[in-house]
Every structure is written in C-alpha cells, then in structure tokens.
Amino acid sequence: MTFKIALIGRPNVGKSTLFNRMTKSNKAIVYDQPGVTRDRKYAKAYIGPLEFDLIDTPGLEEAPAGKIEYNMMQQTEAAINEADIIFMLVDGKVGIVAEDKYFAKWLRKKAKQTYLLVNKCEKAFDHDKQYYQMGFDTPIPVSAEHGDGISMLYDIIEPLINQNTLEPDADDMMRIAIAGRPNSGKSTFINALLGESRLLAGPEAGVTRDSIEIAWQYKEQALKIIDTAGMRRRSHVKKKLEKLSVSDTLQAIRFANMVVLMLDASCTFDCS
C-alpha cells in the first residue's frame, strides 16, 4: 500500500492550495469561497525524493444528516480512516478559532498521528500558546501559496515512509472520464460501479465541482475513472466558480484515454 497523508481543516484554510503545491499540479480548484472542495481528491505528492499519496478533503463543518455538509464530513472521515498520518491546517492570519478547537478534539479521538500546520505564515510565525494548546506536536508554520516551510515536512515524512511499499505509477492506468450535463447521474453511476458511496451525489445540480480521479480494479485491469463537473452551454456559464469547474472538466477530458458521455433520458437534447 502507498503511504497516504490527508489534509484536514475547516473551510478556506488553504488545504487545496497546499494540495496543488505538494502535488505540483492544479488538480484542486482554489477559489475564495467555502465549500468548493466537496469530495476527497487523491494525487501523487512529492517532497524532494519522497513520493506519497496526498488526500485533499472538504472543509470540516458540523451539519445534520441529510445536508450536503454532513455528506462532505463523511468524505473527510473516510480520508482520515485510510490515511497513515494527518496534516491539520489552521489559518495563521486568523489564529485558532472555536471550530479549530472543536475539530482538533474530534480528530484526537480518531487516534491518528496528526501534525498541526499553521498556514499563511508568509512573513513570520506568531508563536502564540494557542497553537501549542491544540493537543498536537510542535506546530509547523507553512505558506501553501509561496511554498515556505514545505521542506520542514520532509523530516516528518521521511522516517515514516517505507519505500518498498510504493505501488506502480498510477499514471500508467487507462483513464476513463465520465462527462455530461449537471445532474445527469455521473457521480451516481460511478458509485454504482464501485459498489460504495465514494462520491457525493444529490438531486441538486452542481454537487461535483472539480474532477475526482479514482483508481478502479475491473476484473484484472487497473483503471482510473474520473468524475467531472457538469457542463452547460457556454452562454449559460456566468459565475467564475462554474467557469473554473468547466475548465477542470475539459482538462480531464483532454487527458483521458476514453470519455463516457452521460445523458439524462428524461431530458431532451436541447436542454441547457
């Protein structure tokens, strides 16, 4: 099994920015709005010679069952359960807030080795006791946007990774992208293939916002199946976040070996 690290934290603390920095990619959409990341996302990450799987997760938010935020929490919890270690991110410009303390306590109950990363420390790190009272090891100041402090993570990860456990490069797998209009059933279809609720799915349009790559074993063939955000006619796409989602979908299609177009049988071809 490949060594896995999950990025955890409340919305807008910089998890997706750090994910893109460490994976040397733009696989996670970064936008100044809570709740952009809704499913857990995997990619190969690198620090120097070290290679491991990094998991981006939705922001930690309390919500009752049935709400999309509750389902997002389930995605985060699944990432925690399968990760070898956890990086919990907090906002160094804002400091520790009540939600950070609540979820730190919740995370400690998971009995996973967790490290506190104080993000947005471009200038200097304020060694306030609030960070040391979170119940984890010495906080690590980083700047996901500028790359400051990332090298410090090497000393944490290097002793923990067993280089003999690395799997073959997942980029060698055949890539199948599932594309279509919003609410055509793409995520539900993939969940049915996998036999689990791996992806968020719901009756409202726009649940999926960025492309999610999932390793899938069909019989003896290793594949990569990609869920994408729904696409509408260009003239109907006005908001910046939807434009980013469509751009991400087009990139997934461009690099796929095969594309499956999902249609809604109850909707005519001229639907927007």
mmCIF file of C-alpha atoms in Angstrom, residues 97-265:
data_model
loop_
_atom_site.group_PDB
_atom_site.id
_atom_site.type_symbol
_atom_site.label_atom_id
_atom_site.label_comp_id
_atom_site.label_asym_id
_atom_site.label_seq_id
_atom_site.Cartn_x
_atom_site.Cartn_y
_atom_site.Cartn_z
ATOM 1 C CA VAL A 97 -10.970 29.786 16.324
ATOM 2 C CA ALA A 98 -13.650 27.766 18.104
ATOM 3 C CA GLU A 99 -14.166 25.463 15.112
ATOM 4 C CA ASP A 100 -10.460 24.583 15.074
ATOM 5 C CA LYS A 101 -10.572 23.587 18.749
ATOM 6 C CA TYR A 102 -13.748 21.559 18.268
ATOM 7 C CA PHE A 103 -12.411 19.589 15.315
ATOM 8 C CA ALA A 104 -8.979 19.145 16.917
ATOM 9 C CA LYS A 105 -10.728 17.431 19.818
ATOM 10 C CA TRP A 106 -12.786 15.369 17.356
ATOM 11 C CA LEU A 107 -9.643 14.445 15.435
ATOM 12 C CA ARG A 108 -7.721 13.361 18.541
ATOM 13 C CA LYS A 109 -10.394 10.739 19.182
ATOM 14 C CA LYS A 110 -9.500 9.141 15.839
ATOM 15 C CA ALA A 111 -6.132 8.102 17.321
ATOM 16 C CA LYS A 112 -4.302 9.041 14.118
ATOM 17 C CA GLN A 113 -0.844 10.574 14.167
ATOM 18 C CA THR A 114 -1.603 14.240 13.484
ATOM 19 C CA TYR A 115 0.580 17.279 12.843
ATOM 20 C CA LEU A 116 -0.633 20.878 13.069
ATOM 21 C CA LEU A 117 0.266 23.048 10.071
ATOM 22 C CA VAL A 118 -0.197 26.788 10.532
ATOM 23 C CA ASN A 119 -0.767 28.090 7.019
ATOM 24 C CA LYS A 120 -0.433 31.620 5.567
ATOM 25 C CA CYS A 121 2.789 32.322 7.502
ATOM 26 C CA GLU A 122 4.445 34.187 4.623
ATOM 27 C CA LYS A 123 6.086 36.799 6.851
ATOM 28 C CA ALA A 124 6.573 35.398 10.346
ATOM 29 C CA PHE A 125 5.057 32.836 12.678
ATOM 30 C CA ASP A 126 3.445 34.116 15.844
ATOM 31 C CA HIS A 127 4.434 31.550 18.475
ATOM 32 C CA ASP A 128 1.231 32.087 20.408
ATOM 33 C CA LYS A 129 0.407 29.456 23.019
ATOM 34 C CA GLN A 130 -2.966 28.881 21.324
ATOM 35 C CA TYR A 131 -1.248 26.694 18.712
ATOM 36 C CA TYR A 132 0.543 24.619 21.332
ATOM 37 C CA GLN A 133 -2.725 24.076 23.210
ATOM 38 C CA MET A 134 -4.324 22.242 20.289
ATOM 39 C CA GLY A 135 -3.014 18.924 21.616
ATOM 40 C CA PHE A 136 -0.617 18.029 18.792
ATOM 41 C CA ASP A 137 3.154 18.198 18.371
ATOM 42 C CA THR A 138 5.023 21.461 17.817
ATOM 43 C CA PRO A 139 3.105 23.490 15.185
ATOM 44 C CA ILE A 140 4.758 23.814 11.782
ATOM 45 C CA PRO A 141 4.485 27.213 10.050
ATOM 46 C CA VAL A 142 3.994 26.978 6.274
ATOM 47 C CA SER A 143 2.827 29.056 3.353
ATOM 48 C CA ALA A 144 0.978 26.905 0.846
ATOM 49 C CA GLU A 145 0.794 29.807 -1.600
ATOM 50 C CA HIS A 146 4.520 30.588 -1.572
ATOM 51 C CA GLY A 147 5.959 27.173 -0.629
ATOM 52 C CA ASP A 148 7.558 28.332 2.625
ATOM 53 C CA GLY A 149 8.057 25.612 5.252
ATOM 54 C CA ILE A 150 7.215 22.689 2.956
ATOM 55 C CA SER A 151 10.757 21.331 3.277
ATOM 56 C CA MET A 152 10.205 21.026 7.048
ATOM 57 C CA LEU A 153 7.632 18.344 6.338
ATOM 58 C CA TYR A 154 10.357 16.138 4.869
ATOM 59 C CA ASP A 155 11.767 15.421 8.350
ATOM 60 C CA ILE A 156 8.323 14.227 9.458
ATOM 61 C CA ILE A 157 7.502 12.076 6.468
ATOM 62 C CA GLU A 158 10.863 10.527 5.574
ATOM 63 C CA PRO A 159 11.179 8.212 8.616
ATOM 64 C CA LEU A 160 7.585 7.047 8.189
ATOM 65 C CA ILE A 161 7.627 6.063 4.546
ATOM 66 C CA ASN A 162 8.597 2.530 3.642
ATOM 67 C CA GLN A 163 9.896 2.958 0.122
ATOM 68 C CA ASN A 164 9.301 -0.731 -0.573
ATOM 69 C CA THR A 165 5.530 -0.290 -0.278
ATOM 70 C CA LEU A 166 5.127 2.071 -3.209
ATOM 71 C CA GLU A 167 2.717 0.853 -5.889
ATOM 72 C CA PRO A 168 3.278 1.117 -9.643
ATOM 73 C CA ASP A 169 2.779 4.604 -11.015
ATOM 74 C CA ALA A 170 -0.960 5.240 -11.244
ATOM 75 C CA ASP A 171 -0.360 7.426 -14.313
ATOM 76 C CA ASP A 172 0.141 4.224 -16.305
ATOM 77 C CA MET A 173 -3.523 3.302 -15.788
ATOM 78 C CA MET A 174 -6.104 3.759 -18.524
ATOM 79 C CA ARG A 175 -8.100 6.926 -17.734
ATOM 80 C CA ILE A 176 -11.881 6.978 -18.295
ATOM 81 C CA ALA A 177 -13.675 10.311 -17.842
ATOM 82 C CA ILE A 178 -17.430 10.435 -17.180
ATOM 83 C CA ALA A 179 -18.822 13.676 -18.636
ATOM 84 C CA GLY A 180 -22.218 15.229 -19.169
ATOM 85 C CA ARG A 181 -24.617 17.962 -18.146
ATOM 86 C CA PRO A 182 -25.230 18.772 -14.471
ATOM 87 C CA ASN A 183 -27.465 16.273 -12.699
ATOM 88 C CA SER A 184 -27.232 13.631 -15.425
ATOM 89 C CA GLY A 185 -26.185 10.977 -12.901
ATOM 90 C CA LYS A 186 -22.412 10.841 -13.368
ATOM 91 C CA SER A 187 -21.494 10.531 -9.679
ATOM 92 C CA THR A 188 -24.339 8.077 -9.015
ATOM 93 C CA PHE A 189 -23.164 5.944 -11.933
ATOM 94 C CA ILE A 190 -19.605 5.825 -10.630
ATOM 95 C CA ASN A 191 -20.832 4.959 -7.124
ATOM 96 C CA ALA A 192 -22.767 2.050 -8.652
ATOM 97 C CA LEU A 193 -19.641 0.829 -10.465
ATOM 98 C CA LEU A 194 -17.594 0.998 -7.271
ATOM 99 C CA GLY A 195 -20.317 -0.500 -5.082
ATOM 100 C CA GLU A 196 -19.957 2.272 -2.481
ATOM 101 C CA SER A 197 -20.922 5.904 -1.861
ATOM 102 C CA ARG A 198 -17.486 7.155 -2.842
ATOM 103 C CA LEU A 199 -18.735 10.399 -4.400
ATOM 104 C CA LEU A 200 -21.259 12.944 -3.231
ATOM 105 C CA ALA A 201 -24.475 12.703 -5.218
ATOM 106 C CA GLY A 202 -27.745 14.542 -4.827
ATOM 107 C CA PRO A 203 -30.794 15.893 -6.659
ATOM 108 C CA GLU A 204 -29.418 19.434 -6.824
ATOM 109 C CA ALA A 205 -27.235 20.484 -9.750
ATOM 110 C CA GLY A 206 -23.577 21.353 -9.203
ATOM 111 C CA VAL A 207 -22.740 18.898 -6.409
ATOM 112 C CA THR A 208 -19.487 17.944 -8.162
ATOM 113 C CA ARG A 209 -17.270 20.986 -8.632
ATOM 114 C CA ASP A 210 -13.898 19.571 -9.624
ATOM 115 C CA SER A 211 -12.672 16.389 -11.297
ATOM 116 C CA ILE A 212 -12.148 13.415 -8.980
ATOM 117 C CA GLU A 213 -9.820 10.585 -10.053
ATOM 118 C CA ILE A 214 -10.466 7.152 -8.557
ATOM 119 C CA ALA A 215 -8.403 4.016 -9.017
ATOM 120 C CA TRP A 216 -10.732 1.169 -10.036
ATOM 121 C CA GLN A 217 -9.969 -2.514 -10.491
ATOM 122 C CA TYR A 218 -12.199 -4.106 -13.134
ATOM 123 C CA LYS A 219 -11.540 -7.843 -13.197
ATOM 124 C CA GLU A 220 -7.732 -7.874 -13.554
ATOM 125 C CA GLN A 221 -7.439 -4.461 -15.219
ATOM 126 C CA ALA A 222 -6.318 -1.422 -13.196
ATOM 127 C CA LEU A 223 -8.173 1.674 -14.393
ATOM 128 C CA LYS A 224 -8.637 5.264 -13.378
ATOM 129 C CA ILE A 225 -12.212 6.549 -13.521
ATOM 130 C CA ILE A 226 -12.750 10.313 -13.410
ATOM 131 C CA ASP A 227 -15.893 12.048 -12.205
ATOM 132 C CA THR A 228 -16.295 15.522 -13.681
ATOM 133 C CA ALA A 229 -18.379 18.607 -13.014
ATOM 134 C CA GLY A 230 -21.454 19.033 -15.202
ATOM 135 C CA MET A 231 -21.089 21.196 -18.292
ATOM 136 C CA ARG A 232 -23.701 23.548 -19.720
ATOM 137 C CA ARG A 233 -23.759 25.668 -22.842
ATOM 138 C CA ARG A 234 -21.053 28.325 -22.723
ATOM 139 C CA SER A 235 -23.633 31.124 -22.953
ATOM 140 C CA HIS A 236 -25.239 29.883 -19.706
ATOM 141 C CA VAL A 237 -21.994 29.772 -17.708
ATOM 142 C CA LYS A 238 -21.677 33.136 -15.955
ATOM 143 C CA LYS A 239 -20.204 32.598 -12.484
ATOM 144 C CA LYS A 240 -16.444 32.318 -12.052
ATOM 145 C CA LEU A 241 -16.642 29.138 -9.955
ATOM 146 C CA GLU A 242 -18.653 27.343 -12.645
ATOM 147 C CA LYS A 243 -16.157 28.529 -15.270
ATOM 148 C CA LEU A 244 -13.332 27.014 -13.200
ATOM 149 C CA SER A 245 -15.292 23.757 -12.879
ATOM 150 C CA VAL A 246 -15.909 23.570 -16.633
ATOM 151 C CA SER A 247 -12.229 24.290 -17.349
ATOM 152 C CA ASP A 248 -11.279 21.460 -14.975
ATOM 153 C CA THR A 249 -13.712 19.117 -16.755
ATOM 154 C CA LEU A 250 -12.296 19.994 -20.184
ATOM 155 C CA GLN A 251 -8.782 19.267 -18.923
ATOM 156 C CA ALA A 252 -9.903 15.866 -17.582
ATOM 157 C CA ILE A 253 -11.471 15.074 -20.968
ATOM 158 C CA ARG A 254 -8.353 16.214 -22.819
ATOM 159 C CA PHE A 255 -6.077 13.824 -20.909
ATOM 160 C CA ALA A 256 -8.467 10.867 -20.746
ATOM 161 C CA ASN A 257 -7.993 7.752 -22.856
ATOM 162 C CA MET A 258 -11.757 7.297 -23.101
ATOM 163 C CA VAL A 259 -14.735 9.570 -22.410
ATOM 164 C CA VAL A 260 -18.201 8.333 -21.459
ATOM 165 C CA LEU A 261 -20.945 10.869 -22.227
ATOM 166 C CA MET A 262 -23.743 10.534 -19.666
ATOM 167 C CA LEU A 263 -27.204 11.610 -20.876
ATOM 168 C CA ASP A 264 -30.423 12.083 -18.921
ATOM 169 C CA ALA A 265 -33.124 10.064 -20.699
#
